[in-house]
Coordinates of C-alpha atoms and ligand atoms in Angstrom, one line a residue:
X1 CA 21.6 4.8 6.5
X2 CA 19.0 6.3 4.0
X3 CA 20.1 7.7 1.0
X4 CA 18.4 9.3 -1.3
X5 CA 20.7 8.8 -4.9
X6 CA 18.6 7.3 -7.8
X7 CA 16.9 9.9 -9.2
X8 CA 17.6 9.4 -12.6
X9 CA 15.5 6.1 -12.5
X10 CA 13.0 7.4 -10.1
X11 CA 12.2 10.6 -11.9
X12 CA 11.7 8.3 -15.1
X13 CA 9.6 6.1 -13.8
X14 CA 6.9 8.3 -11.7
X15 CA 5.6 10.1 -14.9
X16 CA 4.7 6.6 -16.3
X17 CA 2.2 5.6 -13.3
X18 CA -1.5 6.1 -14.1
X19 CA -4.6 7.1 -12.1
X20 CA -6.6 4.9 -14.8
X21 CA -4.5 1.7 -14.2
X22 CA -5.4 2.6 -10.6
X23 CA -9.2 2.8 -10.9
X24 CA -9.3 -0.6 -13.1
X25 CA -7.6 -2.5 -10.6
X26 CA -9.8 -1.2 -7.8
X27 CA -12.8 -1.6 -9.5
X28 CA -12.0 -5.4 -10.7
X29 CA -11.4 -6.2 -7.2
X30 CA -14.3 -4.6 -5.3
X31 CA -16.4 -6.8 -8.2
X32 CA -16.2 -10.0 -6.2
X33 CA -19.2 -9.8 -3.9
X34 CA -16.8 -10.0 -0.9
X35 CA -13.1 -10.8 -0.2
X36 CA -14.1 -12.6 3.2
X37 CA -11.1 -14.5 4.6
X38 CA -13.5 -18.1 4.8
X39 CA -15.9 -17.3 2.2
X40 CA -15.1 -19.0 -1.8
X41 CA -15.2 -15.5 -2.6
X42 CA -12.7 -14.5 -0.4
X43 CA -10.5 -17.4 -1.7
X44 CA -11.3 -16.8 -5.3
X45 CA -10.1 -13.2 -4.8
X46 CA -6.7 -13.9 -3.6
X47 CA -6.4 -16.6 -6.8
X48 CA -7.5 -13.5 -9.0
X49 CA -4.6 -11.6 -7.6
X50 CA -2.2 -14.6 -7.8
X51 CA -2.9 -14.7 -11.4
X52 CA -3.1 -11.0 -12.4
X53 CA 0.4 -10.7 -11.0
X54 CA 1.6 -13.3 -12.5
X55 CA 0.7 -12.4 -16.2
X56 CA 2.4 -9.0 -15.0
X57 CA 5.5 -11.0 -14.1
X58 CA 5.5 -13.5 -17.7
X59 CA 9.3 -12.6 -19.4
X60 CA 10.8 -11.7 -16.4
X61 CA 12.6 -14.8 -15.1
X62 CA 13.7 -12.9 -11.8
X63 CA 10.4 -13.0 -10.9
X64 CA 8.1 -15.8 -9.3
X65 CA 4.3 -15.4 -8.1
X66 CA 3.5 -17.8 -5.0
X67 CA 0.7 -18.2 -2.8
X68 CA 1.4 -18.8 0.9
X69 CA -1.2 -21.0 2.6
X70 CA -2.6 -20.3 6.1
X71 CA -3.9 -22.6 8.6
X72 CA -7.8 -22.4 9.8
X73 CA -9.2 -20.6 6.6
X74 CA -8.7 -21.2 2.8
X75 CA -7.8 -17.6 1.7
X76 CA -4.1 -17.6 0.7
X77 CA -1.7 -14.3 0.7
X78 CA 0.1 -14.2 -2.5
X79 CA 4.0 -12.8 -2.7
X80 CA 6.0 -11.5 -5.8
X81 CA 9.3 -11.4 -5.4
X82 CA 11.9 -9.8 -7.6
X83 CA 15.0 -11.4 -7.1
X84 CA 18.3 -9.1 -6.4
X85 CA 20.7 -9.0 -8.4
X86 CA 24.0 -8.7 -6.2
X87 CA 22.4 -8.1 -3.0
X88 CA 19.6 -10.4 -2.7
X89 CA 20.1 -11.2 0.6
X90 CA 18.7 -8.3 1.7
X91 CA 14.7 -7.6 1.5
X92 CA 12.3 -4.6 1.3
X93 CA 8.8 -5.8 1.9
X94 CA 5.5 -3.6 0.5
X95 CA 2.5 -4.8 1.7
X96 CA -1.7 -4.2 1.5
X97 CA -4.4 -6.5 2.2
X98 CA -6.4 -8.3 -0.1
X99 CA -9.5 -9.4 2.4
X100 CA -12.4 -7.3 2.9
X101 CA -15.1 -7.5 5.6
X102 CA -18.7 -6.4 6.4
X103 CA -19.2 -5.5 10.2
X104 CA -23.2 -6.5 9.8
X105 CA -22.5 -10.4 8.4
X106 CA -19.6 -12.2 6.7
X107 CA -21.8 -15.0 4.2
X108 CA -20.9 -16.2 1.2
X109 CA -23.0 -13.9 -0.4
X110 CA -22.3 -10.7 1.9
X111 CA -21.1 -7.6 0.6
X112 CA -18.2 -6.3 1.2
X113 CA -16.3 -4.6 -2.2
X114 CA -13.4 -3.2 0.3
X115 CA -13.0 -0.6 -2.6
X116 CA -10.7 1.8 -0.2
X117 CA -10.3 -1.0 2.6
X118 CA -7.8 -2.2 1.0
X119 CA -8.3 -2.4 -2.8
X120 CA -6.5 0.8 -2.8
X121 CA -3.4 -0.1 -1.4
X122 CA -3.0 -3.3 -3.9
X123 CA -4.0 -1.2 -6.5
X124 CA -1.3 1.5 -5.7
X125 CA 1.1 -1.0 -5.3
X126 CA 0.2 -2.9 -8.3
X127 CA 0.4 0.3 -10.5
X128 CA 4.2 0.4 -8.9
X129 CA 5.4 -2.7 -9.7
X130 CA 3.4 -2.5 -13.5
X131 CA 5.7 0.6 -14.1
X132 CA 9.1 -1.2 -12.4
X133 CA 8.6 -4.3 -14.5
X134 CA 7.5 -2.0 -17.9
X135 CA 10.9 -0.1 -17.6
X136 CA 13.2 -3.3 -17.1
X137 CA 14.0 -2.5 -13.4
X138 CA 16.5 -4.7 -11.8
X139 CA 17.0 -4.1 -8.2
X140 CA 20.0 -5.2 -6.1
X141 CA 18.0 -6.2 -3.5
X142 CA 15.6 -8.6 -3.4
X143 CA 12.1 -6.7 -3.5
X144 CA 8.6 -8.6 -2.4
X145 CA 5.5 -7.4 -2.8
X146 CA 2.5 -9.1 -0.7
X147 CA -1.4 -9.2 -0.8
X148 CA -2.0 -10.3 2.9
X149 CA -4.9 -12.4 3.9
X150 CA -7.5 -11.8 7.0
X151 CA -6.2 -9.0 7.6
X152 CA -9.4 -7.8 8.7
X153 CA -9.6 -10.8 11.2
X154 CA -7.0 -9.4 13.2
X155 CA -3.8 -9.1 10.9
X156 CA -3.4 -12.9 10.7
X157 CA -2.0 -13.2 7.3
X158 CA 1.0 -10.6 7.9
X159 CA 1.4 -12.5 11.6
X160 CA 1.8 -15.6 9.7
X161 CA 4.7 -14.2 7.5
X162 CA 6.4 -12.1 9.5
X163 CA 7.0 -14.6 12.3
X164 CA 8.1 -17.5 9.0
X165 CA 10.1 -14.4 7.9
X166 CA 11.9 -14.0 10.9
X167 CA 12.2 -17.9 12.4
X168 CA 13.8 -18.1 8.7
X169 CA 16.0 -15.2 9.7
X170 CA 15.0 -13.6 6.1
X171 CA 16.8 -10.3 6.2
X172 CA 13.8 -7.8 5.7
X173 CA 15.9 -4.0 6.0
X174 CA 12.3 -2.4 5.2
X175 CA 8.5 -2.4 5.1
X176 CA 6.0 -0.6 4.1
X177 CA 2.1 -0.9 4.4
X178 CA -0.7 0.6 2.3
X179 CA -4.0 0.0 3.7
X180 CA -6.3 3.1 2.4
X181 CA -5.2 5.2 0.0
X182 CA -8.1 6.8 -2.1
X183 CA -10.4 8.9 0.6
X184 CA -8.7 12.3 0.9
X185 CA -10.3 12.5 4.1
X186 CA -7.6 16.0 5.8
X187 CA -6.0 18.8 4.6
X188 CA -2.6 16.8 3.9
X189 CA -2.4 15.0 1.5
X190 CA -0.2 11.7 3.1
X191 CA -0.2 11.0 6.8
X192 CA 2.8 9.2 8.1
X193 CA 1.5 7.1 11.6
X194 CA 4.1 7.0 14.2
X195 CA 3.0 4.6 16.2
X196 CA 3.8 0.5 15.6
X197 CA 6.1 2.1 13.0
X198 CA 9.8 2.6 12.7
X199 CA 11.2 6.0 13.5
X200 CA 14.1 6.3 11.3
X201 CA 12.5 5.2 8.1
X202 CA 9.8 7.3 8.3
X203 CA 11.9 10.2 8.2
X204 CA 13.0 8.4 5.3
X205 CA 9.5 8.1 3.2
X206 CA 8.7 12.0 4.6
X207 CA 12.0 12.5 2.8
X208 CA 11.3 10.5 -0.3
X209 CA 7.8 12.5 -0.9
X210 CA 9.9 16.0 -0.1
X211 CA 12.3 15.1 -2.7
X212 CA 10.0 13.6 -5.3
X213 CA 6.6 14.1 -5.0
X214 CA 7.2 18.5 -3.2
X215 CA 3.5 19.4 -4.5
X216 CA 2.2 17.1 -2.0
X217 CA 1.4 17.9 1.9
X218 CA 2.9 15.7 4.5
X219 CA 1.2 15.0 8.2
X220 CA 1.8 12.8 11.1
X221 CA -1.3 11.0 13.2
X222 CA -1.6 7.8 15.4
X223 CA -3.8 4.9 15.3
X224 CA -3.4 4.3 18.9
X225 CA -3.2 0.5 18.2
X226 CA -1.6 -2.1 15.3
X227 CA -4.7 -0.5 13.1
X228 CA -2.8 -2.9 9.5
X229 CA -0.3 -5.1 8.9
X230 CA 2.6 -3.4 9.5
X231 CA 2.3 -3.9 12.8
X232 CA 2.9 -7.8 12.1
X233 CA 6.3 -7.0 11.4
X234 CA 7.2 -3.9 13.8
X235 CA 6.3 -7.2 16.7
X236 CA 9.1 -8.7 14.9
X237 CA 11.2 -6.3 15.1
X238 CA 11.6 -5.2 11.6
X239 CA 11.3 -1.9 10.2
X240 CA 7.7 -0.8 9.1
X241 CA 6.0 2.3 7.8
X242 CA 2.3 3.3 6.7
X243 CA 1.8 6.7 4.7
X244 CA -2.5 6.3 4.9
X245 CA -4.9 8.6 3.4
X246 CA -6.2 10.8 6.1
X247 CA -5.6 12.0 10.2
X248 CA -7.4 10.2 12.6
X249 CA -10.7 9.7 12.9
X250 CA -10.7 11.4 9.2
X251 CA -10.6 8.0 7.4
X252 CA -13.2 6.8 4.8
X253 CA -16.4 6.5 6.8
X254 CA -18.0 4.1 4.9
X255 CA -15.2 1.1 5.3
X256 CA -16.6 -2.0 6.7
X257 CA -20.0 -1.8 5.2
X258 CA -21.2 -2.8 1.5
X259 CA -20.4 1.2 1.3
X260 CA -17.2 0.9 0.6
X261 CA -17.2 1.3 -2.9
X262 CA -15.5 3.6 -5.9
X263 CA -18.2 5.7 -6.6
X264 CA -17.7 6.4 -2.4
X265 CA -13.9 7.1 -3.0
X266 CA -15.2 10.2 -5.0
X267 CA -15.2 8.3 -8.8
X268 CA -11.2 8.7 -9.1
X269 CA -7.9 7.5 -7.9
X270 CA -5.9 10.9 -7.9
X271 CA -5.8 10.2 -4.0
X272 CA -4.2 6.4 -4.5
X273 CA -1.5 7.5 -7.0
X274 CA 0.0 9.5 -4.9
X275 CA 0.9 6.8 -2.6
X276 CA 1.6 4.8 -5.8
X277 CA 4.5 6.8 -6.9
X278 CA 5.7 7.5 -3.3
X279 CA 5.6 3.1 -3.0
X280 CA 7.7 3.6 -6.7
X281 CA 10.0 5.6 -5.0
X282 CA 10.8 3.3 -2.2
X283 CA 11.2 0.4 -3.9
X284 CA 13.9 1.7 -6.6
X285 CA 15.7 3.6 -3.6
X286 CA 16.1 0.9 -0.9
X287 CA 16.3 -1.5 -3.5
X288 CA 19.2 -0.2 -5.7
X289 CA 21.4 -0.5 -2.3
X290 CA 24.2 -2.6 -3.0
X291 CA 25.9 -5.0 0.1
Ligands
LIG1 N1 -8.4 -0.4 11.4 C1 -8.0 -0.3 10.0 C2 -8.4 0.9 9.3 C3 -7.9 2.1 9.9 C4 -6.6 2.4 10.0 C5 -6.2 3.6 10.5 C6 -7.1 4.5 10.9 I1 -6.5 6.3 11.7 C7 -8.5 4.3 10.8 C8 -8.9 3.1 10.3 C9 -8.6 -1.4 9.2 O1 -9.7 -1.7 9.2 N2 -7.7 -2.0 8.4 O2 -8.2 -3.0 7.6
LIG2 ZN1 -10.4 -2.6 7.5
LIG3 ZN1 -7.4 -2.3 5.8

Protein backbone atom coordinates (compact mmCIF):
# COMPACT_ATOMS: atom_id res chain seq x y z
CA UNK A 1 0.00 0.00 0.00
CA UNK A 2 1.06 3.72 -0.55
CA UNK A 3 2.00 5.70 2.12
CA UNK A 4 2.70 8.87 2.20
CA UNK A 5 5.16 9.31 5.67
CA UNK A 6 8.50 11.01 4.87
CA UNK A 7 7.95 14.42 4.81
CA UNK A 8 10.51 15.59 6.81
CA UNK A 9 13.10 14.49 4.07
CA UNK A 10 10.90 15.35 1.27
CA UNK A 11 10.03 18.84 2.32
CA UNK A 12 13.92 19.33 2.81
CA UNK A 13 14.87 18.27 -0.26
CA UNK A 14 12.31 19.92 -2.84
CA UNK A 15 13.40 23.60 -1.91
CA UNK A 16 16.98 22.50 -3.03
CA UNK A 17 16.01 21.59 -6.80
CA UNK A 18 16.77 24.27 -9.45
CA UNK A 19 15.03 25.46 -12.68
CA UNK A 20 18.78 26.57 -13.64
CA UNK A 21 20.37 23.02 -13.12
CA UNK A 22 17.36 22.14 -15.26
CA UNK A 23 17.94 24.41 -18.32
CA UNK A 24 21.92 23.45 -18.30
CA UNK A 25 21.26 19.96 -18.52
CA UNK A 26 18.80 20.41 -21.34
CA UNK A 27 20.66 22.62 -23.21
CA UNK A 28 24.00 20.41 -23.02
CA UNK A 29 22.12 17.67 -24.41
CA UNK A 30 20.08 19.17 -27.24
CA UNK A 31 23.93 20.47 -28.22
CA UNK A 32 24.81 17.12 -29.92
CA UNK A 33 23.55 17.63 -33.49
CA UNK A 34 21.22 14.60 -32.93
CA UNK A 35 20.76 11.67 -30.41
CA UNK A 36 19.81 9.17 -33.33
CA UNK A 37 19.79 5.62 -31.96
CA UNK A 38 22.54 4.44 -35.11
CA UNK A 39 24.05 7.65 -35.65
CA UNK A 40 27.97 8.28 -33.58
CA UNK A 41 26.07 11.08 -32.32
CA UNK A 42 23.49 9.23 -30.95
CA UNK A 43 26.13 6.90 -29.35
CA UNK A 44 28.28 9.73 -28.17
CA UNK A 45 25.22 11.11 -26.42
CA UNK A 46 24.40 8.25 -24.30
CA UNK A 47 28.39 8.11 -23.33
CA UNK A 48 27.98 11.88 -22.34
CA UNK A 49 25.16 10.82 -20.01
CA UNK A 50 27.08 7.66 -18.75
CA UNK A 51 29.78 10.02 -17.66
CA UNK A 52 27.90 13.04 -16.35
CA UNK A 53 26.15 10.64 -13.99
CA UNK A 54 28.89 9.13 -13.06
CA UNK A 55 30.95 12.25 -11.83
CA UNK A 56 27.41 12.92 -9.94
CA UNK A 57 27.79 9.52 -8.29
CA UNK A 58 32.08 9.84 -7.35
CA UNK A 59 32.00 9.33 -3.13
CA UNK A 60 29.04 7.54 -3.06
CA UNK A 61 30.10 3.81 -3.00
CA UNK A 62 26.32 2.71 -3.10
CA UNK A 63 26.24 3.91 -6.31
CA UNK A 64 27.47 2.40 -9.75
CA UNK A 65 26.95 3.94 -13.38
CA UNK A 66 26.55 1.13 -16.13
CA UNK A 67 25.72 1.13 -19.71
CA UNK A 68 23.49 -1.72 -20.96
CA UNK A 69 24.22 -2.69 -24.53
CA UNK A 70 21.55 -3.41 -27.15
CA UNK A 71 21.67 -5.58 -30.07
CA UNK A 72 21.28 -4.09 -33.82
CA UNK A 73 22.41 -0.45 -33.00
CA UNK A 74 25.32 1.03 -31.03
CA UNK A 75 23.49 3.46 -28.78
CA UNK A 76 23.64 2.11 -25.19
CA UNK A 77 20.93 2.98 -22.18
CA UNK A 78 22.76 3.86 -19.16
CA UNK A 79 21.40 2.81 -15.47
CA UNK A 80 22.39 4.35 -11.96
CA UNK A 81 21.48 2.40 -9.37
CA UNK A 82 21.54 3.33 -5.62
CA UNK A 83 21.81 0.42 -3.79
CA UNK A 84 19.24 -0.27 -0.65
CA UNK A 85 20.22 -0.33 2.36
CA UNK A 86 17.95 -3.00 4.12
CA UNK A 87 15.56 -3.67 1.49
CA UNK A 88 17.35 -3.79 -1.69
CA UNK A 89 15.57 -6.40 -3.00
CA UNK A 90 12.93 -4.39 -3.87
CA UNK A 91 13.26 -1.75 -6.98
CA UNK A 92 11.61 1.56 -8.08
CA UNK A 93 12.57 2.27 -11.55
CA UNK A 94 12.44 6.28 -13.07
CA UNK A 95 12.94 6.34 -16.46
CA UNK A 96 13.25 9.13 -19.73
CA UNK A 97 14.79 8.64 -22.93
CA UNK A 98 17.97 9.75 -24.08
CA UNK A 99 17.48 9.29 -28.15
CA UNK A 100 16.01 11.93 -30.19
CA UNK A 101 14.69 11.73 -33.82
CA UNK A 102 13.91 13.89 -36.88
CA UNK A 103 10.71 12.59 -38.91
CA UNK A 104 12.29 14.23 -42.30
CA UNK A 105 15.84 12.18 -42.16
CA UNK A 106 17.92 10.36 -39.41
CA UNK A 107 21.94 11.09 -40.90
CA UNK A 108 24.77 11.50 -39.10
CA UNK A 109 24.58 14.99 -39.47
CA UNK A 110 20.56 15.43 -39.08
CA UNK A 111 19.15 17.56 -36.52
CA UNK A 112 17.36 16.53 -34.05
CA UNK A 113 18.19 18.53 -30.34
CA UNK A 114 15.03 16.50 -28.69
CA UNK A 115 15.21 19.58 -26.33
CA UNK A 116 11.45 18.65 -24.85
CA UNK A 117 11.47 15.01 -26.59
CA UNK A 118 13.11 13.88 -24.05
CA UNK A 119 15.94 16.13 -22.78
CA UNK A 120 13.42 17.22 -20.33
CA UNK A 121 12.59 14.22 -18.71
CA UNK A 122 16.53 13.36 -18.07
CA UNK A 123 16.97 16.65 -17.05
CA UNK A 124 14.12 16.56 -14.43
CA UNK A 125 15.27 13.40 -13.32
CA UNK A 126 18.84 14.31 -13.23
CA UNK A 127 18.01 17.51 -11.09
CA UNK A 128 16.36 14.74 -8.63
CA UNK A 129 18.91 12.54 -8.17
CA UNK A 130 21.65 15.77 -7.97
CA UNK A 131 19.56 16.92 -4.92
CA UNK A 132 19.18 13.03 -3.30
CA UNK A 133 22.92 12.44 -3.72
CA UNK A 134 23.78 16.32 -2.34
CA UNK A 135 21.68 15.70 0.91
CA UNK A 136 23.34 12.12 1.70
CA UNK A 137 20.05 10.17 0.86
CA UNK A 138 20.07 6.58 1.55
CA UNK A 139 17.13 4.71 0.50
CA UNK A 140 16.03 1.24 1.72
CA UNK A 141 15.25 0.21 -1.42
CA UNK A 142 17.20 -0.10 -4.22
CA UNK A 143 16.47 2.95 -6.54
CA UNK A 144 17.50 3.01 -10.55
CA UNK A 145 17.41 5.59 -12.57
CA UNK A 146 17.61 4.89 -16.63
CA UNK A 147 18.28 6.97 -19.82
CA UNK A 148 16.63 4.56 -22.34
CA UNK A 149 17.86 4.15 -25.82
CA UNK A 150 15.66 4.15 -29.27
CA UNK A 151 13.05 5.02 -27.71
CA UNK A 152 11.94 6.75 -30.56
CA UNK A 153 12.34 3.62 -32.69
CA UNK A 154 9.65 2.05 -31.11
CA UNK A 155 10.47 1.80 -27.28
CA UNK A 156 13.28 -0.70 -27.90
CA UNK A 157 15.65 0.24 -25.22
CA UNK A 158 12.95 0.05 -22.25
CA UNK A 159 11.65 -3.49 -24.19
CA UNK A 160 15.08 -4.66 -23.81
CA UNK A 161 15.20 -4.10 -20.03
CA UNK A 162 12.06 -4.67 -18.93
CA UNK A 163 11.83 -8.16 -20.45
CA UNK A 164 16.00 -8.83 -18.80
CA UNK A 165 14.26 -7.23 -15.68
CA UNK A 166 11.62 -9.56 -15.50
CA UNK A 167 13.37 -13.10 -17.02
CA UNK A 168 15.79 -12.07 -14.03
CA UNK A 169 12.78 -11.86 -11.83
CA UNK A 170 14.27 -8.33 -10.59
CA UNK A 171 11.54 -7.15 -8.17
CA UNK A 172 10.63 -3.72 -9.69
CA UNK A 173 7.39 -2.50 -7.06
CA UNK A 174 7.34 0.90 -9.15
CA UNK A 175 8.02 2.92 -12.41
CA UNK A 176 7.76 5.96 -13.52
CA UNK A 177 8.28 7.64 -16.98
CA UNK A 178 9.15 11.22 -17.87
CA UNK A 179 9.13 11.84 -21.51
CA UNK A 180 8.14 15.71 -22.03
CA UNK A 181 8.13 17.80 -19.33
CA UNK A 182 8.91 21.59 -20.31
CA UNK A 183 5.91 22.65 -22.93
CA UNK A 184 3.03 23.84 -20.64
CA UNK A 185 0.92 22.97 -23.44
CA UNK A 186 -3.11 22.95 -21.02
CA UNK A 187 -4.51 24.51 -18.32
CA UNK A 188 -3.09 21.85 -15.65
CA UNK A 189 -0.20 21.86 -14.91
CA UNK A 190 0.66 17.75 -14.76
CA UNK A 191 -1.36 15.25 -16.64
CA UNK A 192 -1.42 11.82 -15.27
CA UNK A 193 -2.17 9.16 -18.61
CA UNK A 194 -4.31 6.24 -17.64
CA UNK A 195 -3.84 4.19 -20.19
CA UNK A 196 -0.70 1.50 -20.39
CA UNK A 197 -0.31 2.73 -16.76
CA UNK A 198 -1.03 1.34 -13.39
CA UNK A 199 -4.16 2.35 -11.62
CA UNK A 200 -3.34 2.21 -8.07
CA UNK A 201 -0.03 4.08 -8.31
CA UNK A 202 -1.24 6.78 -10.06
CA UNK A 203 -3.54 7.59 -7.35
CA UNK A 204 -0.48 7.41 -5.63
CA UNK A 205 1.78 10.26 -7.66
CA UNK A 206 -1.83 12.44 -7.91
CA UNK A 207 -1.42 11.99 -4.10
CA UNK A 208 2.17 12.75 -3.86
CA UNK A 209 1.66 16.25 -5.92
CA UNK A 210 -1.63 16.99 -3.53
CA UNK A 211 0.42 16.58 -0.60
CA UNK A 212 3.66 18.30 -1.72
CA UNK A 213 3.60 20.16 -4.55
CA UNK A 214 -0.84 21.74 -3.64
CA UNK A 215 -0.04 24.97 -5.88
CA UNK A 216 0.02 22.73 -8.82
CA UNK A 217 -3.13 21.55 -11.09
CA UNK A 218 -3.59 17.99 -11.68
CA UNK A 219 -5.39 16.32 -14.97
CA UNK A 220 -5.96 12.99 -16.47
CA UNK A 221 -5.67 12.26 -20.55
CA UNK A 222 -4.82 9.18 -22.77
CA UNK A 223 -2.46 8.51 -25.34
CA UNK A 224 -4.57 5.92 -26.82
CA UNK A 225 -1.40 3.73 -27.48
CA UNK A 226 2.18 2.82 -25.42
CA UNK A 227 3.08 6.66 -26.59
CA UNK A 228 6.99 6.12 -24.04
CA UNK A 229 8.57 3.68 -22.21
CA UNK A 230 6.47 2.92 -19.61
CA UNK A 231 4.64 0.94 -21.57
CA UNK A 232 7.76 -1.50 -21.81
CA UNK A 233 7.17 -2.33 -18.44
CA UNK A 234 3.16 -2.14 -17.95
CA UNK A 235 3.63 -5.40 -20.99
CA UNK A 236 5.57 -6.89 -18.25
CA UNK A 237 3.39 -6.55 -15.85
CA UNK A 238 5.01 -4.12 -13.61
CA UNK A 239 3.64 -1.04 -12.27
CA UNK A 240 4.20 2.19 -14.41
CA UNK A 241 3.15 5.82 -14.38
CA UNK A 242 3.71 8.98 -16.68
CA UNK A 243 2.84 12.53 -15.23
CA UNK A 244 3.61 14.44 -19.08
CA UNK A 245 3.33 18.07 -19.68
CA UNK A 246 0.08 18.63 -21.39
CA UNK A 247 -3.68 16.88 -22.50
CA UNK A 248 -3.77 15.27 -25.61
CA UNK A 249 -3.13 16.60 -28.68
CA UNK A 250 -1.83 19.72 -26.52
CA UNK A 251 1.83 18.45 -26.54
CA UNK A 252 4.91 20.43 -27.77
CA UNK A 253 4.19 20.80 -31.57
CA UNK A 254 7.38 21.11 -32.63
CA UNK A 255 8.81 17.51 -31.37
CA UNK A 256 10.28 15.50 -34.04
CA UNK A 257 11.69 18.20 -36.10
CA UNK A 258 15.15 20.25 -35.68
CA UNK A 259 12.33 22.56 -33.82
CA UNK A 260 12.48 21.03 -30.89
CA UNK A 261 14.71 23.21 -29.16
CA UNK A 262 14.83 25.45 -25.63
CA UNK A 263 14.24 28.62 -27.02
CA UNK A 264 10.82 26.53 -28.35
CA UNK A 265 10.14 25.35 -24.69
CA UNK A 266 9.50 29.06 -23.97
CA UNK A 267 13.55 29.99 -22.71
CA UNK A 268 12.82 28.30 -19.11
CA UNK A 269 12.39 25.10 -17.27
CA UNK A 270 9.71 26.28 -14.67
CA UNK A 271 7.48 23.61 -16.50
CA UNK A 272 10.29 20.57 -16.05
CA UNK A 273 10.77 21.28 -12.32
CA UNK A 274 7.73 20.64 -11.42
CA UNK A 275 7.90 17.14 -12.54
CA UNK A 276 11.46 17.26 -11.02
CA UNK A 277 10.34 17.60 -7.55
CA UNK A 278 7.20 15.46 -8.04
CA UNK A 279 10.15 12.45 -9.48
CA UNK A 280 11.99 13.73 -5.81
CA UNK A 281 9.08 12.89 -4.11
CA UNK A 282 8.72 9.44 -5.40
CA UNK A 283 11.80 8.30 -5.06
CA UNK A 284 12.33 9.19 -1.20
CA UNK A 285 8.67 7.84 -0.58
CA UNK A 286 8.66 4.34 -2.24
CA UNK A 287 12.18 4.15 -1.54
CA UNK A 288 12.32 4.74 2.29
CA UNK A 289 9.89 1.45 2.50
CA UNK A 290 11.39 -0.99 4.49
CA UNK A 291 10.67 -5.10 3.81
N1 LIG B 1 4.70 9.65 -28.89
C1 LIG B 1 5.52 10.23 -27.88
C2 LIG B 1 5.21 11.65 -27.57
C3 LIG B 1 3.87 11.85 -27.10
C4 LIG B 1 3.45 11.24 -25.93
C5 LIG B 1 2.17 11.51 -25.47
C6 LIG B 1 1.37 12.37 -26.19
I1 LIG B 1 -0.48 12.81 -25.55
C7 LIG B 1 1.78 12.96 -27.37
C8 LIG B 1 3.06 12.70 -27.83
C9 LIG B 1 6.94 10.25 -28.29
O1 LIG B 1 7.28 10.70 -29.36
N2 LIG B 1 7.79 9.85 -27.37
O2 LIG B 1 9.11 9.95 -27.68
ZN1 LIG C 1 9.23 11.35 -29.36
ZN1 LIG D 1 9.74 10.95 -25.98
Amino acid sequence: SYTIDNQTTVNSLLPQLQESNITQTIVDMSSFANRYYKTVNGSDAANWLKQKWTTMASGRSDITVTQFAHTGYNQTSVILTISGTDNGSEVIVLGAHLDSINLSGNGETSHSPGADDDASGIASLTEALRVMINTGYKPRRTIKFIGYAAEEAGLLGSQDIAANFKNSAVNVVGVMQLDMTNYKGSVNDIYIYTDYTDSLQNDFVAKLAATYLPALKVGYDKCGYGCSDHASWNAKGYPASLPFEAAFNRDNPYIHTANDTYANSGNQAAHALKFARLAAAYAVELGSDGP
